[in-house]
CSV table of C-alpha atoms and ligand atoms in Angstrom, one decimal:
chain,number,residue,atom,x,y,z
A,1,MET,CA,216.8,165.2,34.8
A,2,PHE,CA,214.6,166.2,31.8
A,3,SER,CA,215.3,164.1,28.7
A,4,LYS,CA,216.3,166.0,25.6
A,5,ASP,CA,212.9,165.4,24.1
A,6,SER,CA,211.0,166.9,27.0
A,7,GLN,CA,213.4,169.9,26.9
A,8,THR,CA,212.6,170.4,23.2
A,9,ARG,CA,208.8,170.0,23.9
A,10,LYS,CA,209.1,172.7,26.7
A,11,CYS,CA,210.8,175.0,24.2
A,12,ALA,CA,208.2,174.4,21.6
A,13,ARG,CA,205.4,175.1,24.1
A,14,GLN,CA,207.1,178.4,25.0
A,15,LEU,CA,207.2,179.4,21.3
A,16,ASP,CA,203.5,178.5,21.0
A,17,LYS,CA,202.7,180.7,23.9
A,18,MET,CA,204.6,183.5,22.4
A,19,SER,CA,202.8,183.2,19.1
A,20,ALA,CA,199.5,182.9,20.9
A,21,HIS,CA,199.7,186.3,22.4
A,22,VAL,CA,201.2,187.8,19.2
A,23,GLY,CA,198.3,186.2,17.3
A,24,GLU,CA,195.8,187.8,19.7
A,25,ALA,CA,197.5,191.2,19.2
A,26,ARG,CA,197.2,190.8,15.4
A,27,ARG,CA,193.5,189.9,15.7
A,28,VAL,CA,192.8,192.9,17.9
A,29,PHE,CA,194.7,195.1,15.5
A,30,ARG,CA,192.6,193.9,12.6
A,31,GLU,CA,189.4,194.4,14.6
A,32,CYS,CA,190.2,197.9,15.8
A,33,PHE,CA,192.1,199.3,12.8
A,34,GLY,CA,189.9,198.7,9.8
A,35,GLY,CA,190.6,195.1,9.0
A,36,THR,CA,194.2,195.7,7.9
A,37,GLU,CA,197.1,193.5,8.9
A,38,PRO,CA,199.9,195.1,11.1
A,39,LYS,CA,203.1,195.7,9.0
A,40,ILE,CA,205.5,195.6,12.0
A,41,GLY,CA,205.9,193.2,14.9
A,42,VAL,CA,208.6,193.4,17.6
A,43,PHE,CA,209.2,191.8,21.0
A,44,ALA,CA,211.3,192.6,24.1
A,45,PRO,CA,211.8,190.1,26.9
A,46,GLY,CA,211.4,190.4,30.7
A,47,ARG,CA,214.3,189.2,32.9
A,48,VAL,CA,215.2,187.4,36.0
A,49,ASN,CA,218.2,188.5,38.0
A,50,LEU,CA,220.2,185.6,39.4
A,51,ILE,CA,222.3,187.7,41.8
A,52,GLY,CA,223.4,191.4,42.2
A,53,GLU,CA,220.3,193.1,43.6
A,54,HIS,CA,220.2,196.9,44.2
A,55,THR,CA,223.7,197.1,42.9
A,56,ASP,CA,223.1,198.6,39.4
A,57,TYR,CA,222.5,202.2,40.6
A,58,ASN,CA,225.6,201.9,42.8
A,59,GLY,CA,227.9,201.2,39.8
A,60,GLY,CA,228.1,197.5,40.8
A,61,PHE,CA,227.7,194.1,39.0
A,62,VAL,CA,224.5,192.4,38.2
A,63,LEU,CA,223.9,188.9,36.7
A,64,PRO,CA,220.5,188.7,35.0
A,65,MET,CA,219.2,186.6,32.1
A,66,ALA,CA,216.5,187.5,29.6
A,67,LEU,CA,213.4,185.3,29.8
A,68,PRO,CA,211.2,183.6,27.2
A,69,LEU,CA,208.4,185.9,28.4
A,70,PHE,CA,207.9,189.0,26.2
A,71,THR,CA,206.1,192.2,25.5
A,72,ALA,CA,205.1,192.2,21.8
A,73,ILE,CA,203.9,195.2,19.8
A,74,VAL,CA,202.3,194.9,16.4
A,75,GLY,CA,201.3,197.9,14.4
A,76,SER,CA,201.5,200.1,11.2
A,77,PRO,CA,202.5,203.7,10.4
A,78,ARG,CA,199.7,206.2,9.6
A,79,ASP,CA,199.6,209.1,7.2
A,80,ASP,CA,199.0,211.7,9.9
A,81,GLU,CA,200.8,212.6,13.1
A,82,LYS,CA,198.4,210.7,15.4
A,83,ILE,CA,199.5,207.8,17.6
A,84,CYS,CA,196.8,205.3,18.7
A,85,ILE,CA,197.8,202.5,21.0
A,86,ILE,CA,195.8,199.7,22.6
A,87,THR,CA,197.2,197.5,25.4
A,88,MET,CA,196.0,193.9,26.0
A,89,ALA,CA,198.4,193.5,28.9
A,90,ASP,CA,196.8,191.8,32.0
A,91,GLY,CA,196.5,194.2,34.9
A,92,ALA,CA,197.1,197.4,32.9
A,93,ASP,CA,195.0,200.3,34.3
A,94,GLU,CA,192.1,201.8,32.3
A,95,PRO,CA,191.6,203.0,29.7
A,96,HIS,CA,193.3,200.4,27.5
A,97,ARG,CA,193.3,202.7,24.5
A,98,VAL,CA,195.1,206.0,24.2
A,99,GLU,CA,195.4,208.5,21.4
A,100,PHE,CA,197.8,211.5,21.2
A,101,GLU,CA,199.8,213.6,18.7
A,102,ALA,CA,203.4,212.5,18.0
A,103,PRO,CA,205.9,215.0,19.5
A,104,ARG,CA,207.2,217.8,17.3
A,105,GLU,CA,209.3,220.9,17.8
A,106,GLY,CA,207.4,222.8,20.5
A,107,ARG,CA,205.0,219.9,21.2
A,108,SER,CA,206.3,217.5,23.8
A,109,LEU,CA,204.6,214.5,25.4
A,110,THR,CA,204.0,214.7,29.2
A,111,PRO,CA,203.3,212.0,31.7
A,112,GLY,CA,199.8,211.4,32.9
A,113,SER,CA,197.3,208.5,33.0
A,114,PRO,CA,196.8,205.7,32.3
A,115,LYS,CA,200.0,204.6,34.0
A,116,TRP,CA,200.9,202.0,31.4
A,117,SER,CA,201.0,204.7,28.6
A,118,ASN,CA,203.8,206.6,30.4
A,119,TYR,CA,206.3,203.8,29.6
A,120,VAL,CA,205.4,204.2,25.9
A,121,LYS,CA,205.2,208.0,25.8
A,122,GLY,CA,208.5,208.3,27.7
A,123,VAL,CA,210.3,206.2,25.0
A,124,ILE,CA,208.6,208.1,22.1
A,125,GLN,CA,209.7,211.4,23.7
A,126,HIS,CA,213.3,210.2,24.2
A,127,TYR,CA,213.6,208.3,20.9
A,128,ARG,CA,217.0,209.2,19.5
A,129,ALA,CA,215.9,209.6,15.9
A,130,GLY,CA,212.8,211.4,14.6
A,131,PRO,CA,210.4,212.8,14.0
A,132,VAL,CA,208.4,209.8,15.0
A,133,PRO,CA,205.5,209.4,12.5
A,134,GLY,CA,201.9,208.7,13.5
A,135,PHE,CA,201.1,205.0,14.0
A,136,ASN,CA,198.5,202.5,15.3
A,137,ALA,CA,199.7,199.7,17.6
A,138,VAL,CA,198.6,196.9,19.9
A,139,ILE,CA,200.6,195.8,22.9
A,140,ALA,CA,200.4,192.2,24.3
A,141,SER,CA,202.6,190.7,27.0
A,142,ASN,CA,203.0,187.6,29.0
A,143,VAL,CA,205.5,189.1,31.4
A,144,PRO,CA,203.4,189.3,34.7
A,145,LEU,CA,202.8,192.9,35.6
A,146,GLY,CA,204.4,194.0,38.9
A,147,GLY,CA,206.0,190.5,39.3
A,148,GLY,CA,209.6,191.8,39.5
A,149,LEU,CA,210.4,190.3,36.1
A,150,SER,CA,210.7,193.7,34.4
A,151,SER,CA,207.4,194.1,32.6
A,152,SER,CA,208.1,197.8,32.5
A,153,ALA,CA,211.6,197.6,30.9
A,154,SER,CA,210.2,195.0,28.4
A,155,LEU,CA,207.5,197.5,27.4
A,156,GLU,CA,210.0,200.3,27.0
A,157,VAL,CA,212.4,198.3,25.0
A,158,ALA,CA,209.6,196.8,22.8
A,159,THR,CA,208.4,200.4,22.1
A,160,TYR,CA,211.9,201.5,21.2
A,161,THR,CA,212.4,198.5,18.9
A,162,PHE,CA,209.0,199.3,17.3
A,163,LEU,CA,210.1,202.9,16.6
A,164,GLN,CA,213.3,201.7,15.1
A,165,GLN,CA,211.2,199.9,12.4
A,166,LEU,CA,209.2,203.0,11.7
A,167,CYS,CA,212.0,205.5,11.8
A,168,PRO,CA,215.5,203.9,11.9
A,169,ASP,CA,218.1,205.4,14.2
A,170,ASN,CA,221.8,204.7,14.4
A,171,SER,CA,222.0,204.1,18.2
A,172,ASP,CA,224.1,201.2,19.5
A,173,PRO,CA,222.4,198.8,21.9
A,174,ILE,CA,223.8,200.5,24.9
A,175,GLU,CA,222.5,204.0,23.8
A,176,LYS,CA,219.1,202.3,23.2
A,177,ALA,CA,219.0,200.8,26.8
A,178,LEU,CA,220.1,204.2,28.2
A,179,ALA,CA,217.3,206.0,26.3
A,180,CYS,CA,214.7,203.5,27.7
A,181,GLN,CA,216.1,204.1,31.2
A,182,LYS,CA,215.8,207.8,30.8
A,183,ALA,CA,212.2,207.3,29.7
A,184,GLU,CA,211.5,205.4,33.0
A,185,HIS,CA,213.2,208.1,35.0
A,186,THR,CA,211.2,211.0,33.5
A,187,PHE,CA,207.7,209.6,32.7
A,188,PRO,CA,206.7,206.9,35.3
A,189,GLY,CA,209.3,208.7,37.5
A,190,VAL,CA,211.1,205.6,38.8
A,191,PRO,CA,214.9,206.3,39.3
A,192,CYS,CA,215.8,202.8,38.3
A,193,GLY,CA,219.3,201.5,37.4
A,194,ILE,CA,220.3,200.2,34.0
A,195,MET,CA,220.0,196.4,34.5
A,196,ASP,CA,216.5,195.8,33.2
A,197,GLN,CA,216.6,197.8,30.0
A,198,PHE,CA,220.2,196.5,29.4
A,199,ILE,CA,219.3,192.8,29.6
A,200,SER,CA,216.1,193.3,27.6
A,201,VAL,CA,218.1,194.8,24.8
A,202,LEU,CA,221.3,192.7,25.0
A,203,GLY,CA,220.0,189.3,26.4
A,204,LYS,CA,221.7,186.3,24.8
A,205,GLU,CA,220.2,182.9,24.3
A,206,GLY,CA,221.7,180.2,26.6
A,207,HIS,CA,223.6,182.9,28.6
A,208,ALA,CA,223.3,185.0,31.8
A,209,LEU,CA,225.1,188.4,31.4
A,210,LEU,CA,227.5,189.7,34.0
A,211,ILE,CA,227.1,193.4,33.5
A,212,ASP,CA,229.4,196.0,35.0
A,213,CYS,CA,227.0,198.8,35.6
A,214,ARG,CA,229.9,201.3,35.9
A,215,SER,CA,231.7,200.7,32.6
A,216,LEU,CA,228.7,199.0,31.0
A,217,GLU,CA,230.9,196.2,29.9
A,218,VAL,CA,229.2,192.8,29.5
A,219,MET,CA,230.4,189.2,29.9
A,220,PRO,CA,228.1,186.5,28.7
A,221,LEU,CA,228.3,183.4,30.8
A,222,PRO,CA,226.9,180.1,29.4
A,223,LEU,CA,224.0,178.6,31.3
A,224,MET,CA,222.9,175.7,29.3
A,225,ASP,CA,223.7,172.6,31.5
A,226,PRO,CA,220.7,170.3,30.9
A,227,GLY,CA,221.1,169.0,34.4
A,228,LEU,CA,220.4,172.4,35.9
A,229,ALA,CA,217.2,174.4,36.1
A,230,VAL,CA,216.2,177.9,36.9
A,231,LEU,CA,212.8,178.0,38.7
A,232,ILE,CA,211.0,181.3,39.1
A,233,THR,CA,208.2,181.3,41.6
A,234,ASN,CA,205.8,184.3,41.6
A,235,SER,CA,204.4,184.9,45.0
A,236,ASN,CA,201.7,186.9,43.3
A,237,VAL,CA,202.1,189.4,46.1
A,238,ARG,CA,202.3,193.1,45.2
A,239,HIS,CA,203.2,195.4,48.0
A,240,GLU,CA,202.4,199.0,47.2
A,241,LEU,CA,205.4,200.3,49.1
A,242,THR,CA,207.7,200.2,46.1
A,243,GLY,CA,206.8,203.6,44.9
A,244,SER,CA,208.6,205.5,47.7
A,245,GLU,CA,210.9,202.8,49.0
A,246,TYR,CA,213.0,202.4,45.9
A,247,PRO,CA,214.0,206.1,45.6
A,248,ALA,CA,214.5,206.1,49.4
A,249,ARG,CA,217.0,203.2,49.1
A,250,ARG,CA,218.8,204.9,46.3
A,251,ARG,CA,219.1,208.2,48.3
A,252,GLN,CA,220.5,206.3,51.3
A,253,CYS,CA,223.2,204.7,49.1
A,254,GLU,CA,224.2,208.0,47.6
A,255,GLU,CA,224.4,209.5,51.1
A,256,ALA,CA,226.6,206.6,52.3
A,257,ALA,CA,228.9,206.9,49.3
A,258,LYS,CA,229.3,210.7,50.0
A,259,ILE,CA,230.2,210.1,53.6
A,260,LEU,CA,232.7,207.5,52.6
A,261,GLY,CA,234.2,210.0,50.1
A,262,LYS,CA,233.5,207.8,47.1
A,263,ASP,CA,231.6,208.5,43.8
A,264,THR,CA,229.6,205.3,44.3
A,265,LEU,CA,229.5,202.4,46.7
A,266,ARG,CA,231.2,200.4,44.0
A,267,ASP,CA,234.4,202.2,44.9
A,268,ALA,CA,234.2,201.3,48.6
A,269,ASN,CA,235.0,198.1,50.5
A,270,LEU,CA,233.8,196.8,53.8
A,271,GLY,CA,237.0,198.2,55.5
A,272,ASP,CA,236.1,201.8,54.3
A,273,LEU,CA,232.6,201.3,55.6
A,274,GLU,CA,233.7,200.1,59.1
A,275,ALA,CA,236.1,203.1,59.3
A,276,LYS,CA,233.2,205.5,58.9
A,277,LYS,CA,230.6,203.6,60.8
A,278,GLY,CA,230.3,206.3,63.4
A,279,SER,CA,229.4,209.0,60.8
A,280,LEU,CA,226.6,207.0,59.2
A,281,SER,CA,223.1,206.4,60.6
A,282,GLU,CA,222.6,202.8,61.6
A,283,GLU,CA,220.2,202.3,58.7
A,284,CYS,CA,222.5,203.8,56.1
A,285,TYR,CA,225.3,201.7,57.4
A,286,ARG,CA,223.2,198.5,56.8
A,287,ARG,CA,222.1,199.6,53.3
A,288,ALA,CA,225.7,200.2,52.3
A,289,ARG,CA,226.8,196.9,53.9
A,290,HIS,CA,224.3,195.1,51.7
A,291,VAL,CA,225.4,196.9,48.5
A,292,ILE,CA,229.2,196.5,49.1
A,293,ALA,CA,228.9,192.8,50.0
A,294,GLU,CA,226.4,192.1,47.2
A,295,ILE,CA,228.8,193.5,44.6
A,296,GLU,CA,231.5,191.2,45.9
A,297,ARG,CA,229.0,188.2,46.0
A,298,THR,CA,228.1,188.8,42.3
A,299,SER,CA,231.7,188.7,41.1
A,300,LYS,CA,232.2,185.5,43.1
A,301,ALA,CA,229.0,184.0,41.7
A,302,ALA,CA,230.1,184.7,38.2
A,303,GLU,CA,233.4,182.9,38.9
A,304,ALA,CA,231.5,180.0,40.4
A,305,LEU,CA,229.2,179.8,37.4
A,306,LYS,CA,232.2,179.7,35.1
A,307,ARG,CA,233.6,176.8,37.1
A,308,GLY,CA,230.2,175.0,37.1
A,309,ASP,CA,230.3,175.2,40.9
A,310,TYR,CA,226.5,175.5,41.5
A,311,ARG,CA,226.9,174.8,45.2
A,312,GLU,CA,229.0,177.9,45.7
A,313,PHE,CA,226.6,179.9,43.5
A,314,GLY,CA,223.6,178.7,45.5
A,315,THR,CA,225.3,179.6,48.8
A,316,LEU,CA,225.9,183.1,47.5
A,317,MET,CA,222.2,183.4,46.4
A,318,VAL,CA,221.1,182.5,50.0
A,319,GLU,CA,223.5,185.1,51.4
A,320,SER,CA,222.1,187.6,49.0
A,321,HIS,CA,218.6,186.9,50.1
A,322,ASN,CA,219.4,187.2,53.8
A,323,SER,CA,221.2,190.5,53.2
A,324,LEU,CA,218.2,191.9,51.2
A,325,ARG,CA,215.9,190.8,54.0
A,326,ASP,CA,217.9,192.0,57.0
A,327,ASP,CA,220.2,194.9,55.8
A,328,TYR,CA,218.4,196.3,52.8
A,329,GLU,CA,214.9,195.4,54.0
A,330,VAL,CA,213.2,194.9,50.6
A,331,SER,CA,211.9,191.4,51.1
A,332,CYS,CA,208.6,190.5,52.6
A,333,PRO,CA,207.3,187.5,54.6
A,334,GLU,CA,205.9,185.7,51.5
A,335,LEU,CA,209.3,185.8,49.7
A,336,ASP,CA,211.1,184.7,52.8
A,337,GLU,CA,208.7,181.8,53.2
A,338,LEU,CA,209.2,180.7,49.5
A,339,VAL,CA,212.9,180.7,49.9
A,340,ALA,CA,212.8,178.7,53.2
A,341,ILE,CA,210.4,176.1,51.7
A,342,VAL,CA,212.4,175.4,48.6
A,343,LEU,CA,215.7,175.2,50.5
A,344,GLU,CA,214.3,172.1,52.3
A,345,ILE,CA,214.5,170.1,49.0
A,346,PRO,CA,217.5,168.0,48.1
A,347,GLY,CA,219.0,169.1,44.8
A,348,VAL,CA,218.3,172.8,45.4
A,349,TYR,CA,221.5,174.8,45.3
A,350,GLY,CA,220.1,178.2,46.3
A,351,SER,CA,217.2,180.6,46.2
A,352,ARG,CA,216.5,184.3,46.7
A,353,MET,CA,214.1,187.1,46.0
A,354,THR,CA,214.7,188.7,42.7
A,355,GLY,CA,214.1,192.2,41.4
A,356,GLY,CA,213.2,195.4,43.3
A,357,GLY,CA,211.5,193.5,46.1
A,358,PHE,CA,208.4,194.0,48.4
A,359,GLY,CA,206.7,191.1,46.6
A,360,GLY,CA,207.1,189.5,43.2
A,361,CYS,CA,209.2,186.5,42.5
A,362,THR,CA,212.0,184.3,43.9
A,363,VAL,CA,214.6,182.6,41.7
A,364,THR,CA,215.9,179.2,42.6
A,365,LEU,CA,218.9,177.3,41.1
A,366,LEU,CA,218.4,173.6,41.3
A,367,GLU,CA,219.0,170.2,39.7
A,368,ALA,CA,216.6,169.8,36.9
A,369,SER,CA,215.4,166.5,38.4
A,370,ALA,CA,214.3,168.4,41.6
A,371,ALA,CA,212.1,170.9,39.8
A,372,GLU,CA,208.8,169.1,40.0
A,373,ARG,CA,209.3,168.2,43.7
A,374,ALA,CA,210.1,171.9,44.4
A,375,LYS,CA,206.9,173.0,42.8
A,376,GLU,CA,204.9,170.4,44.7
A,377,LEU,CA,206.3,171.3,48.1
A,378,ILE,CA,205.8,175.0,47.5
A,379,GLN,CA,202.2,174.3,46.5
A,380,GLU,CA,201.7,172.2,49.6
A,381,LYS,CA,203.3,174.6,52.1
A,382,PHE,CA,203.1,178.2,50.8
A,383,ARG,CA,200.3,180.2,52.2
A,384,GLY,CA,199.6,182.0,48.9
A,385,SER,CA,198.9,181.0,45.3
A,386,PRO,CA,202.2,180.8,43.5
A,387,THR,CA,202.8,180.7,39.7
A,388,PHE,CA,205.9,178.8,38.4
A,389,TYR,CA,208.2,179.2,35.4
A,390,ILE,CA,211.0,176.8,34.7
A,391,THR,CA,213.0,178.9,32.3
A,392,LYS,CA,216.0,179.2,30.1
A,393,PRO,CA,218.1,182.3,29.2
A,394,SER,CA,216.7,183.8,26.0
A,395,ALA,CA,217.6,186.4,23.4
A,396,GLY,CA,217.2,190.2,23.7
A,397,ALA,CA,214.7,192.3,21.8
A,398,GLY,CA,214.1,191.8,18.1
A,399,THR,CA,211.5,191.8,15.3
A,400,LEU,CA,208.8,189.3,14.7
A,401,SER,CA,208.1,187.9,11.2
A,402,LEU,CA,204.3,188.4,10.9
B,1,GLA,C1,214.4,197.2,39.7
B,1,GLA,C2,215.2,198.3,38.9
B,1,GLA,C3,216.6,197.8,38.6
B,1,GLA,C4,217.3,197.3,39.8
B,1,GLA,C5,216.4,196.3,40.6
B,1,GLA,C6,217.0,195.9,41.9
B,1,GLA,O1,214.2,196.1,38.9
B,1,GLA,O2,214.5,198.6,37.7
B,1,GLA,O3,217.3,198.9,38.0
B,1,GLA,O4,217.7,198.4,40.7
B,1,GLA,O5,215.1,196.9,40.9
B,1,GLA,O6,218.2,195.2,41.7
């Protein structure tokens, strides 16, 4: 188990890291924008989902937590209507600097390249107050791009939070998350659910959030036991399938719900599914089976967490992984391997792939005292080059004091 002191040191290191990339962003801002200091600084976190995968767009439950990994934006308003943005995010496509006119009546923004700028432009276009003035800004992030930890949502929510400093709006946090989701649907064109934007806005330090994606009600669940650790392992694999596979899964779920005569799969149970098995394609049947069972698992996991029953929680995580692998078919050999390796270690409660899938990360719940051993064994046995984060639930988006 980590001593209190080493926990505190870990926390301090995370804050240092945070200020290091904010510091870099400020330096680049000074260098590129006439030696002036940025007047505004904001941040929005990435997330890890503990359980409830591919349930959000089916009106189901999800159980994510915000991470101490953030996208930060520093910047200042300009006197004209021009917007000039530089990204320092690792892995962002070229060019890293874009300039365009702020949207006005009869002048809308449209998606294009570079890809990273679509997340920003989408949010500017769908900002709920306005008109957005011109501004200069620098983006920096330590959320790994394409790692399944919501680098996209953290960029969208950071952008929205930045605009709120420039041009205040009266949206509530849920309207803010929904505007960011709309930006992702219409600019990068990914028909995502609400989980990632929601947790990036509403994350709560020391808590995972049980989100009902139908009613958008939230229940914060404490996750502060010092004897417990959440280990994220990035496989550093990025499969390019995600682009078409995600919308395809979503369509299959909608088709299955329609055949079952329900608005969404949230309204169905496994009995309803069995009764209509003959009317569904074999693939659609398995997709729906995953979603219906995963929604149930997520409610059970939340109850287990409330009781401190980590063993039960871990069992549900493993069931979730197997179902994502076999029925939903969004895992990949590297993620399956990471889960299998870590489950060999005493003190590991459970492990699963997290996020959209086809690469990215696994999340493991384990005794804090087993974390170092878990990292060692993965390093020894895993065929790839993993990156690790031992992490704590963090707060949602906010402003930085510069
Ligand atoms: C991506 C999407 C989310 C959710 C997950 C899968 O992260 O952005 O809305 O659907 O995949 O659970």
